[in-house]
Short mmCIF file of C-alpha atoms in Angstrom, two decimals:
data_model
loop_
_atom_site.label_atom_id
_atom_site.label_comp_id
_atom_site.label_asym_id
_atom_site.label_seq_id
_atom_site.Cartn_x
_atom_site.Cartn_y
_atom_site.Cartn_z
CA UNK A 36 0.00 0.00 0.00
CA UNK A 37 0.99 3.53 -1.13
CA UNK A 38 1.96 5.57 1.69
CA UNK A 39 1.08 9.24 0.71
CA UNK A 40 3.41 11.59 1.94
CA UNK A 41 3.03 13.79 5.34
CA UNK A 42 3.95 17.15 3.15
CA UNK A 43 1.50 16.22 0.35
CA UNK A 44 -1.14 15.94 3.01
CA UNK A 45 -0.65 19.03 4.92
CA UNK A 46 -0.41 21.18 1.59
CA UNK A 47 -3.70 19.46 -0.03
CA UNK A 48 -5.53 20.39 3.97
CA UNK A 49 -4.16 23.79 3.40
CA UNK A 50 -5.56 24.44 0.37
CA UNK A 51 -8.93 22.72 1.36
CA UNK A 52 -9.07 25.21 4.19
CA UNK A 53 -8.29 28.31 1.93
CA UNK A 54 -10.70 27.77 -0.45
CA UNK A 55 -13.49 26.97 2.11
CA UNK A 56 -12.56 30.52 3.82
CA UNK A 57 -12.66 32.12 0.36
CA UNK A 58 -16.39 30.70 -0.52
CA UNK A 59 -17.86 31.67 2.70
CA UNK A 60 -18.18 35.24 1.49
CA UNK A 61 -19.85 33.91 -1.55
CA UNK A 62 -21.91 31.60 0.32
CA UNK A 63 -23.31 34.28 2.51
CA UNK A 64 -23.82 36.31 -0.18
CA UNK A 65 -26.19 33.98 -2.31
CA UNK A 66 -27.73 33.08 0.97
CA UNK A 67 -29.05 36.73 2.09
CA UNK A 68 -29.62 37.32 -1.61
CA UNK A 69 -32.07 34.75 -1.55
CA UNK A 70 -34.03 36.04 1.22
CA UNK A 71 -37.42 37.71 0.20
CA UNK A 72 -36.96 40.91 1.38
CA UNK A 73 -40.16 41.71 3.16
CA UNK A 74 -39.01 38.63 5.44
CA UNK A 75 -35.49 39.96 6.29
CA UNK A 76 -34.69 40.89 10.05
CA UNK A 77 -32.11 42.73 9.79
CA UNK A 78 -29.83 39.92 10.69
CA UNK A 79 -27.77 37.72 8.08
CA UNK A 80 -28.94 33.89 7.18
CA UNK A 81 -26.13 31.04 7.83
CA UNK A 82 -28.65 28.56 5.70
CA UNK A 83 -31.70 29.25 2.76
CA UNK A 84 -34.79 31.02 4.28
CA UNK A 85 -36.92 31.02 1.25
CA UNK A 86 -35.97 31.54 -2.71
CA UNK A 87 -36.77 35.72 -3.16
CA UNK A 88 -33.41 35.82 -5.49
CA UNK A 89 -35.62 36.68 -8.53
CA UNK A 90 -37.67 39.12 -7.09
CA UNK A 91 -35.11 40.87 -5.49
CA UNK A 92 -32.98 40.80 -8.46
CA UNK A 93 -36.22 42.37 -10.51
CA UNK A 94 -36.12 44.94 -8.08
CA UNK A 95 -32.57 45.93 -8.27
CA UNK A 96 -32.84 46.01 -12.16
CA UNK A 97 -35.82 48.56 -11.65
CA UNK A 98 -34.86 50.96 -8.79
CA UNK A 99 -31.00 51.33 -10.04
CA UNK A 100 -31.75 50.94 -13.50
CA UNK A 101 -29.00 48.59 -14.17
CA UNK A 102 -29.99 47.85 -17.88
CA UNK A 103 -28.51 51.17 -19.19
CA UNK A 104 -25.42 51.30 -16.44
CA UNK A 105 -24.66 47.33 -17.96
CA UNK A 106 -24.57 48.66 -21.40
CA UNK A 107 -22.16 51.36 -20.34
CA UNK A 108 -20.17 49.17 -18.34
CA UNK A 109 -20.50 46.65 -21.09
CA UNK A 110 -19.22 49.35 -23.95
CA UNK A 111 -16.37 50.57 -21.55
CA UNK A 112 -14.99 47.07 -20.79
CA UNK A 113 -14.95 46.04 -23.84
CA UNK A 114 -13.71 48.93 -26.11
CA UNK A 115 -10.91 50.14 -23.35
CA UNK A 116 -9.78 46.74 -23.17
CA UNK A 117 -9.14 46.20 -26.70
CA UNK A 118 -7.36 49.47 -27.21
CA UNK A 119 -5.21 48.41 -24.55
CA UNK A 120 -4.38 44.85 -25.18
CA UNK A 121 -3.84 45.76 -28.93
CA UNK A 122 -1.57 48.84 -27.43
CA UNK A 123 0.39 46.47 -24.82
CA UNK A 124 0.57 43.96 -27.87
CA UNK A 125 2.48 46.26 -29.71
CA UNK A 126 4.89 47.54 -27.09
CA UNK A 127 5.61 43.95 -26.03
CA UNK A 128 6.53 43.31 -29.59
CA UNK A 129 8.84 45.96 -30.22
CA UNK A 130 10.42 45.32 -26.15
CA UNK A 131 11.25 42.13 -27.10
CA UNK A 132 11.14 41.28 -30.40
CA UNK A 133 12.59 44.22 -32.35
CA UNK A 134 15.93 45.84 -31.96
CA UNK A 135 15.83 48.22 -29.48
CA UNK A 136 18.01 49.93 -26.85
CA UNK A 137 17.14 49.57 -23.00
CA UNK A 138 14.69 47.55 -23.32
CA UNK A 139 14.80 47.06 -19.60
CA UNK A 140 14.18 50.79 -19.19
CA UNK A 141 11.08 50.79 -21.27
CA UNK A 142 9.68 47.86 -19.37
CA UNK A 143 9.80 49.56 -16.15
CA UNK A 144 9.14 52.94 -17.84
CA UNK A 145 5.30 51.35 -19.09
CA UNK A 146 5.13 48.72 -15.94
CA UNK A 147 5.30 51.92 -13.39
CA UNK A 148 2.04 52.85 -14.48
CA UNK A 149 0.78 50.20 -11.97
CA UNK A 150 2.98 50.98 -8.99
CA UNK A 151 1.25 54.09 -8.00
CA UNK A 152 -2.17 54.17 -6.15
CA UNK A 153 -5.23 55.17 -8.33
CA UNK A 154 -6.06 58.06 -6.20
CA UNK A 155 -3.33 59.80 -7.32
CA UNK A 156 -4.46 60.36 -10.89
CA UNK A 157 -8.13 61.75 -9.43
CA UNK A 158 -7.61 65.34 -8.91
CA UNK A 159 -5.15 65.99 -12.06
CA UNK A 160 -7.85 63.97 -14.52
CA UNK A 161 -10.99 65.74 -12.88
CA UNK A 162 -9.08 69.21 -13.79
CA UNK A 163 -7.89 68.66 -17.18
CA UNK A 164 -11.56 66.39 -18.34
CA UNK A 165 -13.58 69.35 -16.69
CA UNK A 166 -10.97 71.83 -19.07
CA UNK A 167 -11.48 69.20 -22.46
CA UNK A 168 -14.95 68.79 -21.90
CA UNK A 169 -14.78 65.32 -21.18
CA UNK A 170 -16.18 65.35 -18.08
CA UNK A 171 -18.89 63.04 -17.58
CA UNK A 172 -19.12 61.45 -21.43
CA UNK A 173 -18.21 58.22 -22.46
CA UNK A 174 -14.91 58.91 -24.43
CA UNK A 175 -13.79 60.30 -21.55
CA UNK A 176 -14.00 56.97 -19.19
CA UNK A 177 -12.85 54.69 -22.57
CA UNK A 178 -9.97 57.02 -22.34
CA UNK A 179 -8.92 56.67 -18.79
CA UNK A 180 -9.71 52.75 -18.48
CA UNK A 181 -7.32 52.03 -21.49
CA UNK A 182 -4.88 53.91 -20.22
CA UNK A 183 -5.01 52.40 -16.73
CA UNK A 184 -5.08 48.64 -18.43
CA UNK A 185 -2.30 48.97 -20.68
CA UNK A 186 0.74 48.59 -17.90
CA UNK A 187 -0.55 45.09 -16.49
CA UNK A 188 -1.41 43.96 -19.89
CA UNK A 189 1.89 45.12 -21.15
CA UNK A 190 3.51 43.04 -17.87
CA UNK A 191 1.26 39.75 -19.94
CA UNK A 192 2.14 40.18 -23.33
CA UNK A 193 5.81 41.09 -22.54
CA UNK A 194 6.28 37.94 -20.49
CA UNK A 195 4.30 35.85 -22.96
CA UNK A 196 6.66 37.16 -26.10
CA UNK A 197 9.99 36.30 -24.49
CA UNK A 198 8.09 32.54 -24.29
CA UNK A 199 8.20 33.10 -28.20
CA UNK A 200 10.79 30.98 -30.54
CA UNK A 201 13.28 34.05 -31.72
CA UNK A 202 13.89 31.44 -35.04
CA UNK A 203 10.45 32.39 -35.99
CA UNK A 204 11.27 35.51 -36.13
CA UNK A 205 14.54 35.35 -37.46
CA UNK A 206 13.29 33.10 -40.55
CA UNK A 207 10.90 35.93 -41.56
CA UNK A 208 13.05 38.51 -41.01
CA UNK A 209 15.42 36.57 -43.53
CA UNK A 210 12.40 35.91 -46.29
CA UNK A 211 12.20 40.16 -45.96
CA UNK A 212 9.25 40.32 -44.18
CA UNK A 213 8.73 44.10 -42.76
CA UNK A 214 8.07 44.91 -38.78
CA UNK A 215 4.60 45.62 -39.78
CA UNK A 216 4.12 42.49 -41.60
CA UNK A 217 5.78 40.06 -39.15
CA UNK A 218 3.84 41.89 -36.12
CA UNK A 219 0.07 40.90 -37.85
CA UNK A 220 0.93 37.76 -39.87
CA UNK A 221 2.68 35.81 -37.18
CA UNK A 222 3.43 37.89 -33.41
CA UNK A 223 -0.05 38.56 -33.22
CA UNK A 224 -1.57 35.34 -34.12
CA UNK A 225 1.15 33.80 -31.77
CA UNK A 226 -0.11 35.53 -28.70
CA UNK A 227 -3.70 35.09 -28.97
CA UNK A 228 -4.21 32.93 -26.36
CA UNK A 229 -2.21 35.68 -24.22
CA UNK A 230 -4.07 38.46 -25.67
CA UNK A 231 -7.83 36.69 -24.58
CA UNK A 232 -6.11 36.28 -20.94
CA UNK A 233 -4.83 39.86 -20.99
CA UNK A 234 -8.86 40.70 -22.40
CA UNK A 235 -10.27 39.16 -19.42
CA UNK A 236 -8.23 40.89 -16.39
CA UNK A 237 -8.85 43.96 -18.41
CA UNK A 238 -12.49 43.80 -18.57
CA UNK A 239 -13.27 42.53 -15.39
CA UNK A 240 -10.94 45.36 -13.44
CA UNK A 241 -13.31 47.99 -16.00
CA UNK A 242 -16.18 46.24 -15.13
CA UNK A 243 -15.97 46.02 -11.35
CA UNK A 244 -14.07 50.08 -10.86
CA UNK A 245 -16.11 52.18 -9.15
CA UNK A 246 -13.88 54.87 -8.73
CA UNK A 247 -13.29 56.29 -11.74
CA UNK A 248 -17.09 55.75 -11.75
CA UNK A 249 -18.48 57.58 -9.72
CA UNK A 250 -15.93 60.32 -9.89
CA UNK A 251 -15.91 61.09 -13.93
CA UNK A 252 -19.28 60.52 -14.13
CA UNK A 253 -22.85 61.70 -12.74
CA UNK A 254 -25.41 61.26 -15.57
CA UNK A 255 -27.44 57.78 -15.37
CA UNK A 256 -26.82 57.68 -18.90
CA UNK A 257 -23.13 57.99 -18.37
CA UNK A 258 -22.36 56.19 -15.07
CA UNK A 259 -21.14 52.57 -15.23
CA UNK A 260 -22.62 49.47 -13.60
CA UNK A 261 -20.74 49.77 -10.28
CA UNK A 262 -22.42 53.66 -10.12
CA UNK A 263 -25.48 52.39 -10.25
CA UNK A 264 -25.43 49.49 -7.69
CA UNK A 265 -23.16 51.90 -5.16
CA UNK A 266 -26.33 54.30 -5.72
CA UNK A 267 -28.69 51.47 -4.63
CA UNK A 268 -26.21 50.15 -1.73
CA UNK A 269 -27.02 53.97 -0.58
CA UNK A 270 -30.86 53.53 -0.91
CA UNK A 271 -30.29 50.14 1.15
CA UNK A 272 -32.92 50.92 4.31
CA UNK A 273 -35.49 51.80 1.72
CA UNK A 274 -34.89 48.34 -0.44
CA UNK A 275 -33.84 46.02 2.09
CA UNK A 276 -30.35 44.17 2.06
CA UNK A 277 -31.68 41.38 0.28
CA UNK A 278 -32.04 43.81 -3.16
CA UNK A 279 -29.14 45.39 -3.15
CA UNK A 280 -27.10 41.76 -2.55
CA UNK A 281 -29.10 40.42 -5.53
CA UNK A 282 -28.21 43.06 -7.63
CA UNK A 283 -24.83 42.20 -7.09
CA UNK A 284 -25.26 38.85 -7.98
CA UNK A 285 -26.76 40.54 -11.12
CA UNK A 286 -23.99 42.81 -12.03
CA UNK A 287 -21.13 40.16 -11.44
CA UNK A 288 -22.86 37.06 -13.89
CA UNK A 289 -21.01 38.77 -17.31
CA UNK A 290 -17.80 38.56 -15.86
CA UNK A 291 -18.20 34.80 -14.56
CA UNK A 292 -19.63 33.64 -17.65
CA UNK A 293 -16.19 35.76 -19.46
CA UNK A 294 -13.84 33.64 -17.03
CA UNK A 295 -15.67 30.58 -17.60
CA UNK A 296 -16.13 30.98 -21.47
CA UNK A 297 -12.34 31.99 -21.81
CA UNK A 298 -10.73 29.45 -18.95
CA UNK A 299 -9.01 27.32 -21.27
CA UNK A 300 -6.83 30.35 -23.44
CA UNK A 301 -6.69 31.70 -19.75
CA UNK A 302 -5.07 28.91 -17.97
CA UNK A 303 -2.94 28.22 -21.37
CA UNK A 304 -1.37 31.66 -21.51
CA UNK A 305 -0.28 31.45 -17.53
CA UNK A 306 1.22 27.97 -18.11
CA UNK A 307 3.35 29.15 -20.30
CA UNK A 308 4.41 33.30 -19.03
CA UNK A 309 5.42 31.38 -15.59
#
């Protein structure tokens, strides 16, 4: 008989344990949003008390009107997202691929973008969108959530290029294929799979950020999906807990159905940028 080892053991308990503290937030979550909200006490459910999920989620979709803030959200995820991977794609590229000088340099001169604290870039981007006349449009958020996604997804597609084989390169370079050329016809189709990975940490950071939300924005036409449910969250004694945690439920299924639907260029793109 096999005699599994005493390390193995401890590391599979540990990791048992970590993901059973993870879910209970989720758990509790579900649970309370399931509660019909005329029945809540005030105090939250350990187990199911009734299946109001629906209903409350009916209700947050009607008092926050979530249907336009999704569509925002929805056109700010996605378009910011692709500017940025297609922006990081290209700066990887010519990091790594083509011939240039401190390359190192530029690296940390694009990857610094995510060192500093969001709350810096408030009061300088309030200013100068309140002098453009971006203030409170859509261009203006597409603008700023690109620019805030395109150091991490640089950090991806850098790592995943240096993965590449350089005698790919080298063989077009030698049939006299241009930058251009060898960047669309083979780099790019390369890194897909890094690219959809890159998509998905993109748009779920733009889909979940609430401050950039509620701070360049105040029309309901305007405001983003987070807006919308913070704006219910404040309306909470008047809806009952029970609403406002189904509404979150609401707002979060597009990004768990992006995770799940992408999972396998995902996990294929870390396996090989590690």
């Amino acid at each position: 008989m096999r005699t599994v080892p005493l390390g193995r053991i401890l590391r599979n308990t540990t990791l048992i344990l970590l993901a059973l503290l993870w879910a209970v937030p989720t758990w509790l979550l579900v649970v309370n949003a399931m509660v019909p909200a005329a029945e809540y006490g005030g105090s939250p459910h350990w187990w199911p008390q009734g299946f109001g999920l629906l209903d409350n989620m009916r209700q947050a979709w009607d008092r926050a009107q979530l249907g336009p803030s999704m569509a925002n959200s929805l056109l700010y995820a996605v378009t910011s997202s692709l500017v940025a991977i297609l922006l990081a794609t290209g700066a990887a590229f010519a990091a790594v691929v083509m011939p240039v000088r401190r390359r190192t340099l530029w690296f940390w001169l694009i990857y610094s973008g995510t060192l500093l604290p969001l709350q810096v870039f408030l009061r300088p981007l309030f200013l100068s969108y309140a002098d453009f006349g971006l203030y409170d449009t859509q261009i203006g958020l597409v603008l700023v959530y690109a620019a805030i996604a395109v150091p991490f997804a640089f950090f991806i597609m850098r790592n995943y290029a240096m993965t590449l084989p350089r005698e790919v390169v080298e063989a077009a370079r030698m049939d006299g294929a241009s930058w251009w050329r060898l960047f669309w016809r083979i780099h790019v189709p390369l890194s897909r799979s890094a690219m959809v990975a890159a998509f998905v940490f993109q748009f779920v950071s733009v889909w979940n950020d609430l401050l950039f939300g509620i701070t360049l924005s105040t029309s309901r036409n305007i405001r983003p999906v987070m807006a919308a449910l913070a704006e219910l969250q404040g309306t909470y004694v008047s809806v009952g807990p029970p609403v406002v945690l189904g509404g979150a439920i609401l707002v979060s299924l597009p990004t768990v159905v992006l995770f799940f639907s992408a999972q396998r260029f995902f996990v294929s793109s870390l396996k090989l940028t590690r």
